[in-house]
Amino acid sequence: MNIENTSCYAFFMIRSAGYLDYEDGFIPQADSAFDPDLITQMLGISPFEVVKYGELKRNKKERYNFSSWVACKRVEPETNRFIQCESIVNELKPHVSELLRIKEMFNVTFSIQIFPCSDNENYDRVIGFSHDIIEFCYLTGTEIVVDMGLYSTTD
């Protein structure tokens, strides 16, 4: 995986319910495929990445066995994931009823994904969750995922 040099970022993801198997990849639950375009229409928010069930992967040999819709990416302020998450929640709070409707319609999971990597040497890295963030996650069943993997900034 290649990431930008300013690699601290967070985003919101809707994905087919399932689990990650480190040998077989993502294993979706039954009836968890959905049309990402419908999510865009329901929320009125443009995603920066979508995966459509059955779509060919980049390798052109396999097809995706799940669906995902990824939006609300935040890269600023680079070293403060607290503010990044707060900004994501503020964008999504007006859409709680639509998000709950999506969960009724499809077998999906919601998550705020946080990637706290940084070359910042000021040691001002912060990960925190305000009452508003926790309340939003509670109301919508959203998980908070902190990816602590070490990724290369080159191919």
PDB file of N, CA and C in Angstrom, residues 51-105:
ATOM      1  N   VAL A  51     -16.459   0.560  -4.022  1.00  0.00           N
ATOM      2  CA  VAL A  51     -16.247  -0.786  -4.551  1.00  0.00           C
ATOM      3  C   VAL A  51     -17.633  -1.357  -4.785  1.00  0.00           C
ATOM      4  N   LYS A  52     -17.859  -1.805  -6.002  1.00  0.00           N
ATOM      5  CA  LYS A  52     -19.143  -2.408  -6.337  1.00  0.00           C
ATOM      6  C   LYS A  52     -18.994  -3.922  -6.369  1.00  0.00           C
ATOM      7  N   TYR A  53     -19.912  -4.597  -5.703  1.00  0.00           N
ATOM      8  CA  TYR A  53     -19.924  -6.057  -5.698  1.00  0.00           C
ATOM      9  C   TYR A  53     -19.894  -6.551  -7.145  1.00  0.00           C
ATOM     10  N   GLY A  54     -19.017  -7.503  -7.431  1.00  0.00           N
ATOM     11  CA  GLY A  54     -18.930  -8.095  -8.761  1.00  0.00           C
ATOM     12  C   GLY A  54     -18.033  -7.356  -9.727  1.00  0.00           C
ATOM     13  N   GLU A  55     -17.587  -6.164  -9.375  1.00  0.00           N
ATOM     14  CA  GLU A  55     -16.710  -5.376 -10.232  1.00  0.00           C
ATOM     15  C   GLU A  55     -15.322  -6.027 -10.293  1.00  0.00           C
ATOM     16  N   LEU A  56     -14.683  -5.933 -11.448  1.00  0.00           N
ATOM     17  CA  LEU A  56     -13.334  -6.476 -11.595  1.00  0.00           C
ATOM     18  C   LEU A  56     -12.350  -5.705 -10.732  1.00  0.00           C
ATOM     19  N   LYS A  57     -11.453  -6.439 -10.074  1.00  0.00           N
ATOM     20  CA  LYS A  57     -10.378  -5.807  -9.302  1.00  0.00           C
ATOM     21  C   LYS A  57      -9.333  -5.273 -10.260  1.00  0.00           C
ATOM     22  N   ARG A  58      -8.398  -4.503  -9.733  1.00  0.00           N
ATOM     23  CA  ARG A  58      -7.340  -3.920 -10.568  1.00  0.00           C
ATOM     24  C   ARG A  58      -6.542  -4.973 -11.315  1.00  0.00           C
ATOM     25  N   ASN A  59      -6.402  -6.163 -10.729  1.00  0.00           N
ATOM     26  CA  ASN A  59      -5.626  -7.225 -11.378  1.00  0.00           C
ATOM     27  C   ASN A  59      -6.364  -7.838 -12.572  1.00  0.00           C
ATOM     28  N   LYS A  60      -7.622  -7.459 -12.766  1.00  0.00           N
ATOM     29  CA  LYS A  60      -8.460  -7.919 -13.885  1.00  0.00           C
ATOM     30  C   LYS A  60      -8.674  -9.431 -13.902  1.00  0.00           C
ATOM     31  N   LYS A  61      -8.353 -10.108 -12.785  1.00  0.00           N
ATOM     32  CA  LYS A  61      -8.518 -11.554 -12.714  1.00  0.00           C
ATOM     33  C   LYS A  61      -9.616 -11.970 -11.743  1.00  0.00           C
ATOM     34  N   GLU A  62      -9.874 -11.131 -10.770  1.00  0.00           N
ATOM     35  CA  GLU A  62     -10.857 -11.463  -9.732  1.00  0.00           C
ATOM     36  C   GLU A  62     -11.899 -10.361  -9.650  1.00  0.00           C
ATOM     37  N   ARG A  63     -13.020 -10.707  -9.059  1.00  0.00           N
ATOM     38  CA  ARG A  63     -14.089  -9.740  -8.837  1.00  0.00           C
ATOM     39  C   ARG A  63     -14.253  -9.494  -7.339  1.00  0.00           C
ATOM     40  N   TYR A  64     -14.680  -8.293  -6.995  1.00  0.00           N
ATOM     41  CA  TYR A  64     -14.936  -7.972  -5.589  1.00  0.00           C
ATOM     42  C   TYR A  64     -16.126  -8.772  -5.081  1.00  0.00           C
ATOM     43  N   ASN A  65     -15.993  -9.301  -3.880  1.00  0.00           N
ATOM     44  CA  ASN A  65     -17.079 -10.071  -3.266  1.00  0.00           C
ATOM     45  C   ASN A  65     -17.821  -9.261  -2.200  1.00  0.00           C
ATOM     46  N   PHE A  66     -17.616  -7.952  -2.201  1.00  0.00           N
ATOM     47  CA  PHE A  66     -18.263  -7.059  -1.236  1.00  0.00           C
ATOM     48  C   PHE A  66     -18.480  -5.699  -1.888  1.00  0.00           C
ATOM     49  N   SER A  67     -19.186  -4.841  -1.173  1.00  0.00           N
ATOM     50  CA  SER A  67     -19.407  -3.466  -1.606  1.00  0.00           C
ATOM     51  C   SER A  67     -18.859  -2.532  -0.532  1.00  0.00           C
ATOM     52  N   SER A  68     -18.420  -1.340  -0.950  1.00  0.00           N
ATOM     53  CA  SER A  68     -18.040  -0.322   0.026  1.00  0.00           C
ATOM     54  C   SER A  68     -18.232   1.064  -0.557  1.00  0.00           C
ATOM     55  N   TRP A  69     -18.439   1.995   0.346  1.00  0.00           N
ATOM     56  CA  TRP A  69     -18.637   3.412   0.021  1.00  0.00           C
ATOM     57  C   TRP A  69     -17.798   4.179   1.026  1.00  0.00           C
ATOM     58  N   VAL A  70     -16.842   4.988   0.548  1.00  0.00           N
ATOM     59  CA  VAL A  70     -15.888   5.660   1.430  1.00  0.00           C
ATOM     60  C   VAL A  70     -15.899   7.152   1.132  1.00  0.00           C
ATOM     61  N   ALA A  71     -16.143   7.959   2.172  1.00  0.00           N
ATOM     62  CA  ALA A  71     -16.275   9.407   1.977  1.00  0.00           C
ATOM     63  C   ALA A  71     -15.780  10.158   3.212  1.00  0.00           C
ATOM     64  N   CYS A  72     -15.919  11.451   3.143  1.00  0.00           N
ATOM     65  CA  CYS A  72     -15.609  12.353   4.262  1.00  0.00           C
ATOM     66  C   CYS A  72     -14.141  12.261   4.674  1.00  0.00           C
ATOM     67  N   LYS A  73     -13.242  12.086   3.729  1.00  0.00           N
ATOM     68  CA  LYS A  73     -11.813  11.983   4.062  1.00  0.00           C
ATOM     69  C   LYS A  73     -11.305  13.312   4.603  1.00  0.00           C
ATOM     70  N   ARG A  74     -10.540  13.207   5.687  1.00  0.00           N
ATOM     71  CA  ARG A  74      -9.939  14.381   6.306  1.00  0.00           C
ATOM     72  C   ARG A  74      -8.443  14.161   6.413  1.00  0.00           C
ATOM     73  N   VAL A  75      -7.679  15.134   5.936  1.00  0.00           N
ATOM     74  CA  VAL A  75      -6.226  15.078   6.040  1.00  0.00           C
ATOM     75  C   VAL A  75      -5.667  16.247   6.848  1.00  0.00           C
ATOM     76  N   GLU A  76      -6.505  17.197   7.184  1.00  0.00           N
ATOM     77  CA  GLU A  76      -6.079  18.363   7.963  1.00  0.00           C
ATOM     78  C   GLU A  76      -6.916  18.452   9.231  1.00  0.00           C
ATOM     79  N   PRO A  77      -6.384  18.897  10.352  1.00  0.00           N
ATOM     80  CA  PRO A  77      -4.954  19.104  10.570  1.00  0.00           C
ATOM     81  C   PRO A  77      -4.247  17.761  10.624  1.00  0.00           C
ATOM     82  N   GLU A  78      -3.089  17.695  10.024  1.00  0.00           N
ATOM     83  CA  GLU A  78      -2.402  16.422   9.819  1.00  0.00           C
ATOM     84  C   GLU A  78      -2.208  15.631  11.100  1.00  0.00           C
ATOM     85  N   THR A  79      -1.881  16.278  12.176  1.00  0.00           N
ATOM     86  CA  THR A  79      -1.494  15.540  13.376  1.00  0.00           C
ATOM     87  C   THR A  79      -2.576  15.469  14.440  1.00  0.00           C
ATOM     88  N   ASN A  80      -3.810  15.826  14.110  1.00  0.00           N
ATOM     89  CA  ASN A  80      -4.844  15.823  15.134  1.00  0.00           C
ATOM     90  C   ASN A  80      -6.066  15.052  14.650  1.00  0.00           C
ATOM     91  N   ARG A  81      -6.086  13.754  14.940  1.00  0.00           N
ATOM     92  CA  ARG A  81      -7.209  12.925  14.514  1.00  0.00           C
ATOM     93  C   ARG A  81      -8.473  13.234  15.293  1.00  0.00           C
ATOM     94  N   PHE A  82      -8.356  13.834  16.455  1.00  0.00           N
ATOM     95  CA  PHE A  82      -9.521  14.277  17.219  1.00  0.00           C
ATOM     96  C   PHE A  82     -10.338  15.254  16.371  1.00  0.00           C
ATOM     97  N   ILE A  83      -9.661  16.244  15.828  1.00  0.00           N
ATOM     98  CA  ILE A  83     -10.344  17.252  15.008  1.00  0.00           C
ATOM     99  C   ILE A  83     -10.815  16.632  13.697  1.00  0.00           C
ATOM    100  N   GLN A  84     -10.028  15.728  13.106  1.00  0.00           N
ATOM    101  CA  GLN A  84     -10.454  15.069  11.875  1.00  0.00           C
ATOM    102  C   GLN A  84     -11.762  14.307  12.109  1.00  0.00           C
ATOM    103  N   CYS A  85     -11.825  13.524  13.188  1.00  0.00           N
ATOM    104  CA  CYS A  85     -13.034  12.739  13.484  1.00  0.00           C
ATOM    105  C   CYS A  85     -14.222  13.638  13.779  1.00  0.00           C
ATOM    106  N   GLU A  86     -13.992  14.687  14.527  1.00  0.00           N
ATOM    107  CA  GLU A  86     -15.063  15.649  14.844  1.00  0.00           C
ATOM    108  C   GLU A  86     -15.634  16.240  13.558  1.00  0.00           C
ATOM    109  N   SER A  87     -14.780  16.562  12.606  1.00  0.00           N
ATOM    110  CA  SER A  87     -15.215  17.129  11.338  1.00  0.00           C
ATOM    111  C   SER A  87     -16.043  16.120  10.532  1.00  0.00           C
ATOM    112  N   ILE A  88     -15.634  14.861  10.536  1.00  0.00           N
ATOM    113  CA  ILE A  88     -16.397  13.810   9.847  1.00  0.00           C
ATOM    114  C   ILE A  88     -17.781  13.682  10.468  1.00  0.00           C
ATOM    115  N   VAL A  89     -17.831  13.613  11.784  1.00  0.00           N
ATOM    116  CA  VAL A  89     -19.113  13.478  12.490  1.00  0.00           C
ATOM    117  C   VAL A  89     -20.000  14.686  12.232  1.00  0.00           C
ATOM    118  N   ASN A  90     -19.437  15.881  12.224  1.00  0.00           N
ATOM    119  CA  ASN A  90     -20.247  17.079  11.959  1.00  0.00           C
ATOM    120  C   ASN A  90     -20.859  17.042  10.563  1.00  0.00           C
ATOM    121  N   GLU A  91     -20.146  16.486   9.595  1.00  0.00           N
ATOM    122  CA  GLU A  91     -20.699  16.358   8.243  1.00  0.00           C
ATOM    123  C   GLU A  91     -21.815  15.317   8.189  1.00  0.00           C
ATOM    124  N   LEU A  92     -21.687  14.258   8.979  1.00  0.00           N
ATOM    125  CA  LEU A  92     -22.645  13.152   8.914  1.00  0.00           C
ATOM    126  C   LEU A  92     -23.842  13.301   9.857  1.00  0.00           C
ATOM    127  N   LYS A  93     -23.725  14.099  10.916  1.00  0.00           N
ATOM    128  CA  LYS A  93     -24.822  14.214  11.893  1.00  0.00           C
ATOM    129  C   LYS A  93     -26.177  14.570  11.282  1.00  0.00           C
ATOM    130  N   PRO A  94     -26.235  15.441  10.286  1.00  0.00           N
ATOM    131  CA  PRO A  94     -27.544  15.732   9.680  1.00  0.00           C
ATOM    132  C   PRO A  94     -28.153  14.532   8.940  1.00  0.00           C
ATOM    133  N   HIS A  95     -27.383  13.462   8.765  1.00  0.00           N
ATOM    134  CA  HIS A  95     -27.815  12.312   7.978  1.00  0.00           C
ATOM    135  C   HIS A  95     -28.039  11.054   8.821  1.00  0.00           C
ATOM    136  N   VAL A  96     -28.186  11.211  10.136  1.00  0.00           N
ATOM    137  CA  VAL A  96     -28.352  10.040  11.005  1.00  0.00           C
ATOM    138  C   VAL A  96     -29.549   9.203  10.576  1.00  0.00           C
ATOM    139  N   SER A  97     -30.673   9.838  10.263  1.00  0.00           N
ATOM    140  CA  SER A  97     -31.858   9.060   9.883  1.00  0.00           C
ATOM    141  C   SER A  97     -31.620   8.289   8.582  1.00  0.00           C
ATOM    142  N   GLU A  98     -30.913   8.893   7.617  1.00  0.00           N
ATOM    143  CA  GLU A  98     -30.600   8.193   6.378  1.00  0.00           C
ATOM    144  C   GLU A  98     -29.633   7.038   6.638  1.00  0.00           C
ATOM    145  N   LEU A  99     -28.666   7.251   7.523  1.00  0.00           N
ATOM    146  CA  LEU A  99     -27.721   6.176   7.852  1.00  0.00           C
ATOM    147  C   LEU A  99     -28.446   5.005   8.506  1.00  0.00           C
ATOM    148  N   LEU A 100     -29.367   5.304   9.404  1.00  0.00           N
ATOM    149  CA  LEU A 100     -30.132   4.229  10.032  1.00  0.00           C
ATOM    150  C   LEU A 100     -30.989   3.499   9.003  1.00  0.00           C
ATOM    151  N   ARG A 101     -31.527   4.223   8.049  1.00  0.00           N
ATOM    152  CA  ARG A 101     -32.311   3.610   6.967  1.00  0.00           C
ATOM    153  C   ARG A 101     -31.420   2.675   6.129  1.00  0.00           C
ATOM    154  N   ILE A 102     -30.192   3.113   5.859  1.00  0.00           N
ATOM    155  CA  ILE A 102     -29.261   2.278   5.102  1.00  0.00           C
ATOM    156  C   ILE A 102     -29.015   0.965   5.835  1.00  0.00           C
ATOM    157  N   LYS A 103     -28.846   1.044   7.162  1.00  0.00           N
ATOM    158  CA  LYS A 103     -28.634  -0.183   7.947  1.00  0.00           C
ATOM    159  C   LYS A 103     -29.860  -1.087   7.929  1.00  0.00           C
ATOM    160  N   GLU A 104     -31.045  -0.493   7.849  1.00  0.00           N
ATOM    161  CA  GLU A 104     -32.270  -1.300   7.741  1.00  0.00           C
ATOM    162  C   GLU A 104     -32.352  -1.985   6.383  1.00  0.00           C
ATOM    163  N   MET A 105     -31.896  -1.306   5.348  1.00  0.00           N
ATOM    164  CA  MET A 105     -32.007  -1.812   3.983  1.00  0.00           C
ATOM    165  C   MET A 105     -30.950  -2.861   3.645  1.00  0.00           C
TER     166      MET A 105
END
